[in-house]
């Protein structure tokens, strides 16, 4: 049953590094074909994304793409948001978490497929706005176990942030988000450390490739293909709950 998430871990890492969208697929695979309880799926995928977060931090530091000015306020808001998200997610019924994950997955896929393309802008957001974005993204990411970039990148693009900067910030902020989420999930015993570590190592290897591809490969086609998979995954989760 865990073969699907294990096979997906590497390409999920590539997508997280390249376009910031693929993080939804790992908790969806764990809660769907993987057969894990939805709380365990969110907690274990959060643990796995610790590895991609560390890799992203190292790679971005080497390439000079840390964007410290924006990352600080985002992280400051994301930490309490993620702790709260893990606590709230742990208290919700499993079916609610699955439906929430399905809604985010479907919404993200449909947005990238059907939504208007954001105008090319290079806007610097004020610290207070970044703080608020961090809280919201931390809350939603921890509840669904999606790591951070998948929610943060679309929000930043909608607010006028440059694409490459948004992707880099998504990589940076995932580390405080998933660390805080793990802290919130840990007391309930939802984190499968062994499985999460295996998935994390595979995803981290993919993230290295994805971060390299982000500057060399046109992201539009990759995002479109990922969006189709997200829509199919979200529909599968809805059907699994209904039936």
Short mmCIF file of C-alpha atoms in Angstrom, two decimals:
data_model
loop_
_atom_site.label_atom_id
_atom_site.label_comp_id
_atom_site.label_asym_id
_atom_site.label_seq_id
_atom_site.Cartn_x
_atom_site.Cartn_y
_atom_site.Cartn_z
CA UNK A 1 0.00 0.00 0.00
CA UNK A 2 2.93 2.35 0.65
CA UNK A 3 4.46 1.68 -2.77
CA UNK A 4 2.63 4.65 -4.32
CA UNK A 5 3.93 7.34 -1.91
CA UNK A 6 7.42 5.81 -2.03
CA UNK A 7 7.44 5.97 -5.83
CA UNK A 8 6.04 9.50 -5.78
CA UNK A 9 8.49 10.92 -3.23
CA UNK A 10 11.29 11.65 -5.71
CA UNK A 11 9.13 13.38 -8.36
CA UNK A 12 7.28 15.25 -5.60
CA UNK A 13 10.62 16.65 -4.48
CA UNK A 14 11.41 17.71 -8.05
CA UNK A 15 8.09 19.55 -8.32
CA UNK A 16 8.47 21.19 -4.91
CA UNK A 17 11.90 22.47 -5.89
CA UNK A 18 10.96 23.52 -9.42
CA UNK A 19 7.46 25.01 -9.16
CA UNK A 20 6.37 24.72 -5.52
CA UNK A 21 3.18 22.78 -6.35
CA UNK A 22 3.93 19.09 -5.86
CA UNK A 23 3.85 19.04 -2.06
CA UNK A 24 0.13 18.26 -2.13
CA UNK A 25 0.73 14.89 -3.74
CA UNK A 26 2.63 13.30 -0.84
CA UNK A 27 -0.01 13.63 1.93
CA UNK A 28 -2.69 12.77 -0.63
CA UNK A 29 -0.84 9.57 -1.55
CA UNK A 30 -0.32 8.67 2.11
CA UNK A 31 -3.97 9.27 3.01
CA UNK A 32 -5.27 7.61 -0.17
CA UNK A 33 -3.38 4.65 -1.68
CA UNK A 34 -0.98 4.58 1.29
CA UNK A 35 -3.79 3.76 3.67
CA UNK A 36 -2.58 6.01 6.51
CA UNK A 37 -4.93 7.80 8.87
CA UNK A 38 -5.29 11.40 7.58
CA UNK A 39 -3.68 12.76 10.75
CA UNK A 40 -0.71 10.43 10.28
CA UNK A 41 -0.51 11.39 6.60
CA UNK A 42 -0.28 15.12 7.41
CA UNK A 43 2.20 14.59 10.25
CA UNK A 44 4.44 12.14 8.38
CA UNK A 45 4.58 14.24 5.22
CA UNK A 46 5.48 17.25 7.40
CA UNK A 47 8.40 15.24 8.78
CA UNK A 48 9.44 14.28 5.24
CA UNK A 49 9.44 17.91 4.15
CA UNK A 50 11.98 18.71 6.87
CA UNK A 51 14.54 17.13 4.55
CA UNK A 52 13.52 19.15 1.49
CA UNK A 53 13.54 22.28 3.64
CA UNK A 54 17.12 21.73 4.79
CA UNK A 55 18.27 20.97 1.24
CA UNK A 56 16.54 24.08 -0.08
CA UNK A 57 18.16 26.24 2.60
CA UNK A 58 21.64 24.96 1.71
CA UNK A 59 21.13 25.29 -2.05
CA UNK A 60 19.62 28.77 -1.85
CA UNK A 61 22.38 29.94 0.50
CA UNK A 62 24.99 28.76 -2.01
CA UNK A 63 23.28 30.51 -4.91
CA UNK A 64 22.62 33.75 -3.03
CA UNK A 65 18.82 33.49 -3.32
CA UNK A 66 17.92 33.60 0.38
CA UNK A 67 15.79 36.80 0.25
CA UNK A 68 16.36 37.29 3.97
CA UNK A 69 14.35 40.51 4.13
CA UNK A 70 11.10 38.81 3.11
CA UNK A 71 11.81 35.40 4.62
CA UNK A 72 12.06 36.74 8.18
CA UNK A 73 8.52 38.14 8.52
CA UNK A 74 7.07 35.17 6.63
CA UNK A 75 8.76 32.70 8.98
CA UNK A 76 7.77 34.73 12.04
CA UNK A 77 4.12 34.41 11.07
CA UNK A 78 4.38 30.85 9.79
CA UNK A 79 5.68 29.33 13.04
CA UNK A 80 2.65 30.07 15.27
CA UNK A 81 0.34 29.47 12.32
CA UNK A 82 1.81 26.00 11.74
CA UNK A 83 1.67 25.03 15.43
CA UNK A 84 -1.97 26.10 15.55
CA UNK A 85 -2.68 24.26 12.30
CA UNK A 86 -1.22 21.01 13.63
CA UNK A 87 -3.21 21.28 16.86
CA UNK A 88 -6.44 22.07 15.04
CA UNK A 89 -5.79 19.37 12.43
CA UNK A 90 -5.14 16.80 15.14
CA UNK A 91 -8.49 17.57 16.73
CA UNK A 92 -10.51 17.38 13.52
CA UNK A 93 -12.14 14.12 12.34
CA UNK A 94 -10.14 12.28 9.70
CA UNK A 95 -12.85 12.66 7.06
CA UNK A 96 -12.75 16.44 7.49
CA UNK A 97 -8.99 16.46 6.94
CA UNK A 98 -9.34 14.35 3.80
CA UNK A 99 -12.01 16.68 2.42
CA UNK A 100 -9.88 19.71 3.31
CA UNK A 101 -6.89 18.18 1.55
CA UNK A 102 -9.09 17.33 -1.42
CA UNK A 103 -10.40 20.91 -1.58
CA UNK A 104 -6.91 22.40 -1.48
CA UNK A 105 -5.65 19.89 -4.05
CA UNK A 106 -8.54 20.46 -6.45
CA UNK A 107 -8.48 24.22 -5.93
CA UNK A 108 -4.76 24.47 -6.56
CA UNK A 109 -4.95 22.32 -9.68
CA UNK A 110 -7.92 24.18 -11.15
CA UNK A 111 -6.39 27.56 -10.32
CA UNK A 112 -3.21 26.75 -12.23
CA UNK A 113 -5.15 25.24 -15.14
CA UNK A 114 -7.99 27.72 -15.54
CA UNK A 115 -7.00 30.86 -13.63
CA UNK A 116 -5.62 33.94 -15.37
CA UNK A 117 -1.87 34.16 -15.68
CA UNK A 118 -0.51 36.67 -13.16
CA UNK A 119 0.98 39.82 -14.59
CA UNK A 120 4.74 40.05 -14.50
CA UNK A 121 5.44 42.31 -11.54
CA UNK A 122 8.22 42.77 -9.06
CA UNK A 123 6.53 43.97 -5.91
CA UNK A 124 8.10 44.12 -2.46
CA UNK A 125 5.50 43.42 0.23
CA UNK A 126 5.61 45.29 3.57
CA UNK A 127 6.65 43.25 6.63
CA UNK A 128 3.18 43.32 8.19
CA UNK A 129 1.63 41.84 5.04
CA UNK A 130 4.31 39.14 4.93
CA UNK A 131 3.64 38.34 8.59
CA UNK A 132 -0.07 37.85 7.88
CA UNK A 133 0.62 35.72 4.83
CA UNK A 134 2.95 33.57 6.94
CA UNK A 135 0.27 32.93 9.57
CA UNK A 136 -2.34 31.89 6.99
CA UNK A 137 0.05 29.71 4.98
CA UNK A 138 1.47 28.08 8.13
CA UNK A 139 -2.03 27.26 9.38
CA UNK A 140 -3.23 25.73 6.12
CA UNK A 141 0.02 23.91 5.36
CA UNK A 142 0.24 22.23 8.76
CA UNK A 143 -3.39 21.11 8.72
CA UNK A 144 -2.96 19.45 5.33
CA UNK A 145 0.69 18.37 5.62
CA UNK A 146 1.58 20.08 2.36
CA UNK A 147 4.84 21.71 3.45
CA UNK A 148 4.31 25.38 2.61
CA UNK A 149 5.34 26.20 -0.98
CA UNK A 150 2.13 24.88 -2.52
CA UNK A 151 0.08 27.50 -0.65
CA UNK A 152 2.67 30.26 -0.37
CA UNK A 153 3.74 30.47 -4.02
CA UNK A 154 0.24 31.15 -5.47
CA UNK A 155 -0.47 33.72 -2.73
CA UNK A 156 2.78 35.59 -3.37
CA UNK A 157 2.21 35.52 -7.14
CA UNK A 158 -1.28 36.94 -6.66
CA UNK A 159 0.26 39.73 -4.56
CA UNK A 160 2.70 40.62 -7.32
CA UNK A 161 5.91 38.92 -6.19
CA UNK A 162 8.31 37.72 -8.91
CA UNK A 163 7.93 34.01 -9.77
CA UNK A 164 11.50 32.94 -8.98
CA UNK A 165 11.48 34.93 -5.75
CA UNK A 166 8.14 33.37 -4.76
CA UNK A 167 9.48 29.86 -5.39
CA UNK A 168 12.65 30.60 -3.40
CA UNK A 169 10.64 32.01 -0.48
CA UNK A 170 8.40 28.95 -0.56
CA UNK A 171 11.46 26.73 -0.20
CA UNK A 172 12.84 28.80 2.68
CA UNK A 173 9.63 29.07 4.67
CA UNK A 174 8.80 25.37 4.43
CA UNK A 175 11.46 24.57 7.06
CA UNK A 176 9.93 26.61 9.91
CA UNK A 177 6.44 25.53 8.82
CA UNK A 178 7.10 21.79 8.85
CA UNK A 179 9.26 22.01 11.98
CA UNK A 180 6.43 23.72 13.83
CA UNK A 181 3.88 21.30 12.40
CA UNK A 182 5.90 18.31 13.60
CA UNK A 183 6.07 19.87 17.09
CA UNK A 184 2.29 20.21 17.08
CA UNK A 185 1.62 16.68 15.81
CA UNK A 186 4.30 14.91 17.88
CA UNK A 187 2.49 14.61 21.27
CA UNK A 188 -0.37 12.70 19.64
CA UNK A 189 1.99 10.12 18.11
CA UNK A 190 0.97 10.87 14.55
CA UNK A 191 4.51 11.17 13.13
CA UNK A 192 5.88 7.98 11.52
CA UNK A 193 9.57 8.86 11.76
CA UNK A 194 10.87 5.84 9.83
CA UNK A 195 8.52 6.22 6.88
CA UNK A 196 8.84 10.01 6.90
CA UNK A 197 12.63 9.79 6.84
CA UNK A 198 12.66 7.46 3.83
CA UNK A 199 10.20 9.69 2.00
CA UNK A 200 12.15 12.78 3.05
CA UNK A 201 15.48 11.52 1.74
CA UNK A 202 13.89 10.66 -1.61
CA UNK A 203 12.06 13.98 -1.80
CA UNK A 204 15.21 15.90 -0.84
CA UNK A 205 17.12 14.29 -3.69
CA UNK A 206 14.34 15.37 -6.02
CA UNK A 207 14.33 18.89 -4.58
CA UNK A 208 18.01 19.34 -5.51
CA UNK A 209 17.14 18.56 -9.12
CA UNK A 210 14.00 20.70 -8.99
CA UNK A 211 15.83 23.74 -7.67
CA UNK A 212 18.33 23.41 -10.52
CA UNK A 213 15.54 23.02 -13.08
CA UNK A 214 13.71 26.10 -11.81
CA UNK A 215 16.19 28.39 -13.60
CA UNK A 216 16.75 26.24 -16.69
CA UNK A 217 13.41 24.74 -17.74
CA UNK A 218 10.25 26.67 -18.65
CA UNK A 219 7.97 26.18 -15.67
CA UNK A 220 4.65 26.69 -17.49
CA UNK A 221 4.43 23.19 -19.00
CA UNK A 222 5.59 21.53 -15.80
CA UNK A 223 3.02 23.45 -13.76
CA UNK A 224 0.28 22.53 -16.21
CA UNK A 225 1.08 18.81 -16.07
CA UNK A 226 1.27 18.95 -12.28
CA UNK A 227 -2.08 20.72 -12.14
CA UNK A 228 -3.75 17.91 -14.11
CA UNK A 229 -2.37 15.40 -11.60
CA UNK A 230 -3.59 17.57 -8.71
CA UNK A 231 -7.12 17.72 -10.10
CA UNK A 232 -7.18 13.95 -10.56
CA UNK A 233 -5.80 13.42 -7.05
CA UNK A 234 -8.35 15.76 -5.49
CA UNK A 235 -11.18 14.03 -7.33
CA UNK A 236 -9.89 10.65 -6.14
CA UNK A 237 -9.88 11.82 -2.51
CA UNK A 238 -13.45 13.11 -2.79
CA UNK A 239 -14.63 9.84 -4.32
CA UNK A 240 -12.81 7.83 -1.62
CA UNK A 241 -14.73 9.71 1.08
CA UNK A 242 -18.11 9.58 -0.67
CA UNK A 243 -17.86 5.87 -1.46
#
